[in-house]
CSV table of C-alpha atoms in Angstrom, one decimal:
chain,number,residue,atom,x,y,z
S,1,MET,CA,-2.3,-36.2,-31.1
S,2,ASN,CA,-0.9,-37.4,-27.4
S,3,TYR,CA,-0.7,-34.7,-24.8
S,4,ASP,CA,0.4,-35.8,-21.3
S,5,ILE,CA,-1.1,-33.6,-18.7
S,6,ASP,CA,1.8,-32.5,-16.2
S,7,PHE,CA,1.2,-29.7,-13.6
S,8,PHE,CA,4.9,-30.0,-12.3
S,9,TYR,CA,6.1,-26.8,-14.0
S,10,VAL,CA,2.9,-25.0,-13.2
S,11,LEU,CA,3.3,-25.8,-9.4
S,12,LYS,CA,6.9,-24.9,-9.6
S,13,GLY,CA,5.8,-21.4,-10.8
S,14,ILE,CA,3.0,-21.3,-7.9
S,15,ASP,CA,4.9,-18.1,-6.4
S,16,GLN,CA,4.4,-16.2,-9.5
S,17,LEU,CA,0.6,-17.0,-9.7
S,18,LEU,CA,0.2,-16.0,-6.0
S,19,ASP,CA,2.0,-12.7,-6.7
S,20,GLY,CA,-0.7,-12.1,-9.5
S,21,LEU,CA,-3.5,-13.2,-7.2
S,22,ILE,CA,-2.5,-10.6,-4.5
S,23,VAL,CA,-2.8,-8.0,-7.2
S,24,THR,CA,-6.2,-9.3,-8.4
S,25,VAL,CA,-7.5,-9.5,-4.8
S,26,GLN,CA,-6.2,-5.7,-4.2
S,27,LEU,CA,-7.9,-4.7,-7.5
S,28,THR,CA,-11.2,-6.4,-6.5
S,29,LEU,CA,-11.4,-5.2,-3.0
S,30,THR,CA,-10.5,-1.6,-3.7
S,31,SER,CA,-13.2,-1.7,-6.6
S,32,VAL,CA,-15.8,-3.2,-4.3
S,33,VAL,CA,-15.3,-0.6,-1.6
S,34,PHE,CA,-15.8,2.1,-4.5
S,35,GLY,CA,-18.6,0.3,-5.9
S,36,VAL,CA,-20.5,0.0,-2.6
S,37,ILE,CA,-20.2,3.5,-1.7
S,38,GLY,CA,-20.4,5.1,-5.2
S,39,GLY,CA,-23.3,3.0,-6.2
S,40,PHE,CA,-25.4,4.1,-3.5
S,41,LEU,CA,-24.7,7.8,-4.2
S,42,VAL,CA,-25.1,7.3,-8.1
S,43,CYS,CA,-28.5,5.5,-7.0
S,44,LEU,CA,-29.8,8.5,-5.1
S,45,MET,CA,-28.7,10.7,-8.0
S,46,ALA,CA,-30.5,8.5,-10.4
S,47,MET,CA,-33.8,8.8,-8.2
S,48,SER,CA,-33.4,12.6,-7.9
S,49,GLN,CA,-36.4,14.8,-8.7
S,50,SER,CA,-34.1,17.1,-10.8
S,51,ARG,CA,-33.7,16.0,-14.5
S,52,LEU,CA,-30.4,17.7,-14.6
S,53,ILE,CA,-29.2,15.2,-12.1
S,54,ARG,CA,-31.2,12.3,-12.9
S,55,LEU,CA,-30.9,11.9,-16.7
S,56,PRO,CA,-27.1,12.2,-17.0
S,57,THR,CA,-26.8,9.7,-14.2
S,58,MET,CA,-29.1,7.4,-15.7
S,59,ALA,CA,-27.1,7.7,-19.1
S,60,PHE,CA,-23.8,6.9,-17.2
S,61,ILE,CA,-25.6,3.7,-15.7
S,62,GLU,CA,-26.9,2.7,-19.0
S,63,VAL,CA,-23.6,3.1,-20.8
S,64,PHE,CA,-21.6,1.0,-18.3
S,65,ARG,CA,-24.3,-1.6,-18.0
S,66,CYS,CA,-24.8,-2.1,-21.8
S,67,THR,CA,-21.2,-2.0,-23.1
S,68,PRO,CA,-18.5,-4.9,-22.6
S,69,ALA,CA,-16.1,-4.4,-19.7
S,70,LEU,CA,-13.1,-5.2,-21.9
S,71,ILE,CA,-14.0,-2.0,-24.1
S,72,GLN,CA,-14.3,0.2,-21.1
S,73,ILE,CA,-11.1,-0.9,-19.7
S,74,VAL,CA,-9.3,-0.2,-23.0
S,75,TRP,CA,-11.0,3.0,-23.5
S,76,ILE,CA,-10.1,4.3,-19.9
S,77,PHE,CA,-6.5,3.0,-20.4
S,78,TYR,CA,-5.8,4.5,-23.8
S,79,CYS,CA,-8.5,7.3,-24.4
S,80,VAL,CA,-8.4,9.1,-21.1
S,81,PRO,CA,-4.7,9.9,-21.3
S,82,MET,CA,-4.9,11.0,-25.0
S,83,LEU,CA,-8.1,13.1,-24.5
S,84,PHE,CA,-7.6,14.5,-21.1
S,85,ASN,CA,-3.8,14.4,-20.9
S,86,LEU,CA,-4.1,12.5,-17.5
S,87,PHE,CA,-1.6,9.7,-17.0
S,88,LEU,CA,-2.2,7.6,-13.9
S,89,ASP,CA,-0.6,4.5,-12.4
S,90,PRO,CA,-1.8,1.3,-14.2
S,91,PHE,CA,-3.2,-0.1,-11.0
S,92,VAL,CA,-5.2,3.1,-10.2
S,93,MET,CA,-6.4,3.0,-13.9
S,94,GLY,CA,-7.6,-0.6,-13.5
S,95,VAL,CA,-9.4,0.1,-10.2
S,96,LEU,CA,-11.1,3.2,-11.9
S,97,ALA,CA,-12.2,1.1,-14.7
S,98,LEU,CA,-13.6,-1.9,-12.6
S,99,SER,CA,-15.1,0.7,-10.1
S,100,LEU,CA,-17.1,2.6,-12.7
S,101,ASN,CA,-18.4,-0.6,-14.1
S,102,LEU,CA,-19.4,-2.0,-10.7
S,103,ILE,CA,-21.0,1.4,-9.6
S,104,ALA,CA,-23.4,1.3,-12.5
S,105,PHE,CA,-24.4,-2.3,-11.6
S,106,ASN,CA,-24.8,-1.6,-7.8
S,107,ALA,CA,-26.7,1.5,-8.4
S,108,GLU,CA,-29.5,-0.6,-9.9
S,109,ALA,CA,-29.4,-3.1,-7.2
S,110,TYR,CA,-29.6,-0.2,-4.6
S,111,ARG,CA,-32.7,1.2,-6.6
S,112,ALA,CA,-34.4,-2.2,-6.4
S,113,ALA,CA,-33.7,-2.6,-2.7
S,114,ILE,CA,-34.7,1.0,-1.8
S,115,GLN,CA,-38.1,0.6,-3.8
S,116,ALA,CA,-38.5,-2.5,-1.4
S,117,ILE,CA,-38.1,-0.6,1.8
S,118,PRO,CA,-41.6,0.0,3.5
S,119,LYS,CA,-42.9,3.5,3.2
S,120,ALA,CA,-43.8,3.5,6.8
S,121,HIS,CA,-40.1,3.6,7.6
S,122,LEU,CA,-39.7,6.7,5.4
S,123,ASP,CA,-42.7,8.4,7.1
S,124,ALA,CA,-41.3,7.5,10.5
S,125,SER,CA,-38.0,9.3,9.7
S,126,ILE,CA,-40.0,12.4,8.6
S,127,ALA,CA,-41.9,12.2,11.8
S,128,LEU,CA,-38.7,12.0,14.0
S,129,GLY,CA,-37.3,15.2,12.3
S,130,LEU,CA,-34.4,13.5,10.5
S,131,THR,CA,-32.7,15.5,7.9
S,132,PRO,CA,-32.6,13.8,4.2
S,133,LEU,CA,-28.9,13.1,5.0
S,134,GLN,CA,-29.7,11.4,8.2
S,135,THR,CA,-32.6,9.5,6.5
S,136,ASN,CA,-30.3,8.4,3.8
S,137,LEU,CA,-27.4,7.3,6.1
S,138,TYR,CA,-29.4,5.8,9.0
S,139,VAL,CA,-32.5,4.5,7.4
S,140,ILE,CA,-32.3,4.0,3.7
S,141,LEU,CA,-28.6,2.8,3.4
S,142,PRO,CA,-28.7,0.0,6.1
S,143,GLN,CA,-31.7,-1.4,4.7
S,144,ALA,CA,-30.6,-1.1,1.0
S,145,ILE,CA,-27.5,-2.9,1.8
S,146,ARG,CA,-29.4,-5.7,3.7
S,147,LEU,CA,-32.0,-6.1,0.9
S,148,GLY,CA,-29.5,-5.9,-2.0
S,149,MET,CA,-26.8,-8.0,-0.3
S,150,PRO,CA,-27.3,-10.9,-2.6
S,151,VAL,CA,-27.2,-8.9,-5.8
S,152,LEU,CA,-24.2,-6.8,-4.3
S,153,VAL,CA,-22.2,-10.0,-3.7
S,154,THR,CA,-23.0,-11.3,-6.9
S,155,ASN,CA,-21.7,-8.1,-8.7
S,156,ALA,CA,-18.7,-8.2,-6.4
S,157,ILE,CA,-17.8,-11.8,-7.6
S,158,SER,CA,-18.5,-10.8,-11.2
S,159,ILE,CA,-15.9,-7.9,-10.8
S,160,PHE,CA,-13.6,-10.3,-9.3
S,161,GLN,CA,-13.9,-12.4,-12.5
S,162,GLN,CA,-13.7,-9.5,-14.8
S,163,SER,CA,-10.7,-8.2,-13.2
S,164,ALA,CA,-8.9,-10.8,-15.4
S,165,LEU,CA,-9.5,-8.3,-18.3
S,166,VAL,CA,-6.9,-5.8,-17.0
S,167,ALA,CA,-4.3,-8.4,-18.2
S,168,ILE,CA,-4.8,-7.1,-21.7
S,169,VAL,CA,-3.2,-3.7,-20.5
S,170,ALA,CA,-0.3,-5.3,-18.8
S,171,ILE,CA,-1.4,-5.1,-15.0
S,172,GLU,CA,0.3,-7.9,-13.4
S,173,ASP,CA,-2.7,-9.7,-12.1
S,174,LEU,CA,-3.3,-13.5,-11.8
S,175,MET,CA,-4.3,-13.7,-15.4
S,176,TYR,CA,-1.4,-11.8,-16.7
S,177,MET,CA,1.0,-14.1,-14.4
S,178,GLY,CA,-0.8,-17.2,-15.9
S,179,LYS,CA,-0.1,-16.0,-19.4
S,180,LEU,CA,3.6,-15.3,-18.6
S,181,LEU,CA,3.8,-18.9,-17.0
S,182,SER,CA,2.0,-20.7,-19.8
S,183,THR,CA,4.4,-19.2,-22.2
S,184,GLU,CA,7.5,-19.9,-20.1
S,185,THR,CA,6.4,-23.7,-19.5
S,186,TYR,CA,4.6,-24.3,-22.8
S,187,ARG,CA,1.8,-25.6,-20.6
S,188,PRO,CA,-1.4,-23.6,-21.4
S,189,ILE,CA,-3.8,-26.3,-20.6
S,190,GLU,CA,-2.4,-27.0,-17.1
S,191,THR,CA,-1.6,-23.3,-16.4
S,192,PHE,CA,-5.1,-21.8,-17.3
S,193,THR,CA,-6.8,-24.8,-15.6
S,194,PHE,CA,-4.8,-24.0,-12.3
S,195,VAL,CA,-5.6,-20.3,-12.7
S,196,ALA,CA,-9.4,-21.1,-13.2
S,197,LEU,CA,-9.2,-23.2,-9.9
S,198,MET,CA,-7.6,-20.3,-8.1
S,199,TYR,CA,-10.5,-18.0,-9.3
S,200,PHE,CA,-13.0,-20.8,-8.2
S,201,ALA,CA,-11.5,-21.2,-4.9
S,202,ILE,CA,-12.0,-17.6,-3.8
S,203,ALA,CA,-15.4,-17.0,-5.6
S,204,LEU,CA,-17.1,-20.0,-4.4
S,205,PRO,CA,-16.8,-19.5,-0.5
S,206,VAL,CA,-18.0,-15.9,-1.0
S,207,MET,CA,-21.0,-17.0,-2.9
S,208,LEU,CA,-21.8,-19.7,-0.3
S,209,LEU,CA,-21.4,-17.1,2.5
S,210,SER,CA,-23.8,-14.7,0.8
S,211,SER,CA,-26.3,-17.5,0.5
S,212,ARG,CA,-26.0,-18.3,4.0
S,213,LEU,CA,-26.5,-14.8,5.0
S,214,GLU,CA,-29.5,-14.4,2.9
S,215,LYS,CA,-31.2,-17.5,4.2
S,216,ARG,CA,-30.6,-16.2,7.8
S,217,TYR,CA,-32.0,-12.9,7.0
S,218,LYS,CA,-35.1,-14.5,5.5
S,219,THR,CA,-35.7,-16.8,8.5
S,220,ALA,CA,-35.2,-13.8,10.9
S,221,ASN,CA,-37.9,-12.0,9.1
S,222,SER,CA,-40.3,-14.8,8.5
């Protein structure tokens, strides 16, 4: 079988792919914001002394960490409207599904980071008379973000990649537009190769920046 690789028609539809990329980036950035904030709050709840708070929170974390993201997306899109009579914009539903997944993984990243914070810092906050809220905001959160940054960035890149799954529920992201273009041009190899390169071109610089920041932090503290 002879197949000639030809990117002409794919490049001709680049505007279509860029429109999808914009949606993908919007989905990712919104989910990352909710994931960073919500992950910290869920982490604090999972470390609570109250079993009524801790156990349901731990169950939430394990459910979203131990089930496929694809099933989570499909369940939220189709089951939530039927069970709760709640109908939201598809983009909002996509953000909800991706954010819940990211919150669960970030909560574990924060937990490991918080456990690495020297106990002397917490003792100092008590000695200074800081309230629990002030301690969480001004002592724990900044250090947890800094210590957990490599994992948080990795999780963000992962959710950027997993955002491609929302194409299955017809959100017009990069993957969805790639599927349309491959159907229109009959060039699936070229189309999905180009789509993969677009994902790679965004994910790689973010990963390299994260590695550089991590090395700088280790150097500053060595």
